[in-house]
Amino acid sequence: SLFTTLIFEIFKVYSRINSAGDRVSAEFGLSSARWRVLGAVMAAPKTVAQIARERGLTRQSVQQVATSLVGDGLAKLVKNKRHKSSRLLVPTAAG
C-alpha cells in the first residue's frame, strides 16, 4: 500500500540521518545515540526516564548511553530534589 511504502521511505531517511549524525559527531567522540542523549539535557537537566520518554527510547538504552557519557566525562549525574533515587543527567563543560 501507499502508506507502507511511505513508512519504509521514512525508515530509510531516518537511517541516513543517523549515519550522517555518526559521521559528523565522531570527531567529538560521539555517536548519534550519544548526541541525542546529550542534546536532551543541554537546556535543562533530566532523568534517564524523562529522556527516554521524550526521545521515544527505552530507559535501559538511555541508561547505557548516559553511563557511557558520564564515564567519558561528557556528562555527570547530580542529585534530584524531586526524587532521591533518580538522579539528573547534566552535561559537563567538555560535553
Short mmCIF file of C-alpha atoms in Angstrom, two decimals:
data_model
loop_
_atom_site.label_atom_id
_atom_site.label_comp_id
_atom_site.label_asym_id
_atom_site.label_seq_id
_atom_site.Cartn_x
_atom_site.Cartn_y
_atom_site.Cartn_z
CA SER A 1 0.00 0.00 0.00
CA LEU A 2 1.00 3.62 -0.35
CA PHE A 3 1.10 4.01 3.42
CA THR A 4 3.53 1.09 3.83
CA THR A 5 5.74 2.47 1.08
CA LEU A 6 5.79 5.85 2.81
CA ILE A 7 6.72 4.31 6.17
CA PHE A 8 9.60 2.35 4.61
CA GLU A 9 10.89 5.52 2.95
CA ILE A 10 10.76 7.32 6.32
CA PHE A 11 12.78 4.46 7.87
CA LYS A 12 15.39 4.82 5.11
CA VAL A 13 15.66 8.57 5.66
CA TYR A 14 15.93 8.07 9.43
CA SER A 15 18.75 5.56 8.88
CA ARG A 16 20.59 8.01 6.62
CA ILE A 17 20.20 10.79 9.18
CA ASN A 18 21.64 8.51 11.89
CA SER A 19 24.57 7.58 9.66
CA ALA A 20 25.26 11.22 8.87
CA GLY A 21 24.99 12.08 12.56
CA ASP A 22 27.51 9.36 13.38
CA ARG A 23 29.96 10.78 10.82
CA VAL A 24 29.56 14.39 11.99
CA SER A 25 29.78 13.60 15.69
CA ALA A 26 32.60 11.02 15.50
CA GLU A 27 35.37 13.62 15.77
CA PHE A 28 33.86 14.65 19.13
CA GLY A 29 33.75 11.10 20.48
CA LEU A 30 30.01 10.83 19.99
CA SER A 31 27.57 8.68 18.06
CA SER A 32 24.08 9.68 17.03
CA ALA A 33 22.72 7.98 20.16
CA ARG A 34 25.17 9.78 22.46
CA TRP A 35 24.49 13.06 20.67
CA ARG A 36 20.73 12.67 21.11
CA VAL A 37 21.00 11.92 24.83
CA LEU A 38 23.48 14.72 25.46
CA GLY A 39 21.36 17.11 23.41
CA ALA A 40 18.33 16.22 25.52
CA VAL A 41 19.96 17.74 28.61
CA MET A 42 21.62 20.81 27.11
CA ALA A 43 18.76 23.13 28.05
CA ALA A 44 17.88 21.55 31.38
CA PRO A 45 18.86 18.52 33.47
CA LYS A 46 16.63 15.45 33.06
CA THR A 47 16.34 11.96 34.44
CA VAL A 48 17.09 8.98 32.26
CA ALA A 49 13.38 8.11 32.28
CA GLN A 50 12.45 11.63 31.13
CA ILE A 51 14.95 11.46 28.27
CA ALA A 52 13.66 8.04 27.24
CA ARG A 53 10.04 9.20 27.16
CA GLU A 54 10.91 12.41 25.31
CA ARG A 55 13.03 10.65 22.68
CA GLY A 56 10.90 7.53 22.29
CA LEU A 57 13.69 5.25 23.50
CA THR A 58 13.85 2.56 26.16
CA ARG A 59 15.02 3.59 29.60
CA GLN A 60 17.67 0.89 29.50
CA SER A 61 19.20 2.13 26.25
CA VAL A 62 19.29 5.71 27.54
CA GLN A 63 20.87 4.46 30.80
CA GLN A 64 23.65 2.74 28.83
CA VAL A 65 24.36 5.88 26.83
CA ALA A 66 24.19 8.10 29.94
CA THR A 67 26.63 5.80 31.76
CA SER A 68 28.97 6.00 28.77
CA LEU A 69 28.75 9.81 28.65
CA VAL A 70 29.48 10.02 32.39
CA GLY A 71 32.39 7.60 32.01
CA ASP A 72 33.88 9.75 29.27
CA GLY A 73 33.46 12.97 31.27
CA LEU A 74 30.88 14.46 28.89
CA ALA A 75 28.05 14.41 31.43
CA LYS A 76 27.50 13.88 35.14
CA LEU A 77 24.68 12.74 37.37
CA VAL A 78 23.52 15.11 40.09
CA LYS A 79 21.04 14.85 42.95
CA ASN A 80 17.39 15.30 42.10
CA LYS A 81 15.46 17.22 44.74
CA ARG A 82 12.19 15.72 43.48
CA HIS A 83 13.26 12.08 43.58
CA LYS A 84 16.04 10.68 45.78
CA SER A 85 16.88 7.62 43.69
CA SER A 86 16.51 9.13 40.22
CA ARG A 87 19.42 11.45 39.54
CA LEU A 88 19.55 14.11 36.84
CA LEU A 89 21.90 13.94 33.86
CA VAL A 90 23.68 17.22 33.07
CA PRO A 91 26.41 17.99 30.55
CA THR A 92 29.90 18.86 31.75
CA ALA A 93 31.95 21.68 30.24
CA ALA A 94 33.54 19.10 27.92
CA GLY A 95 30.07 17.87 26.92
#
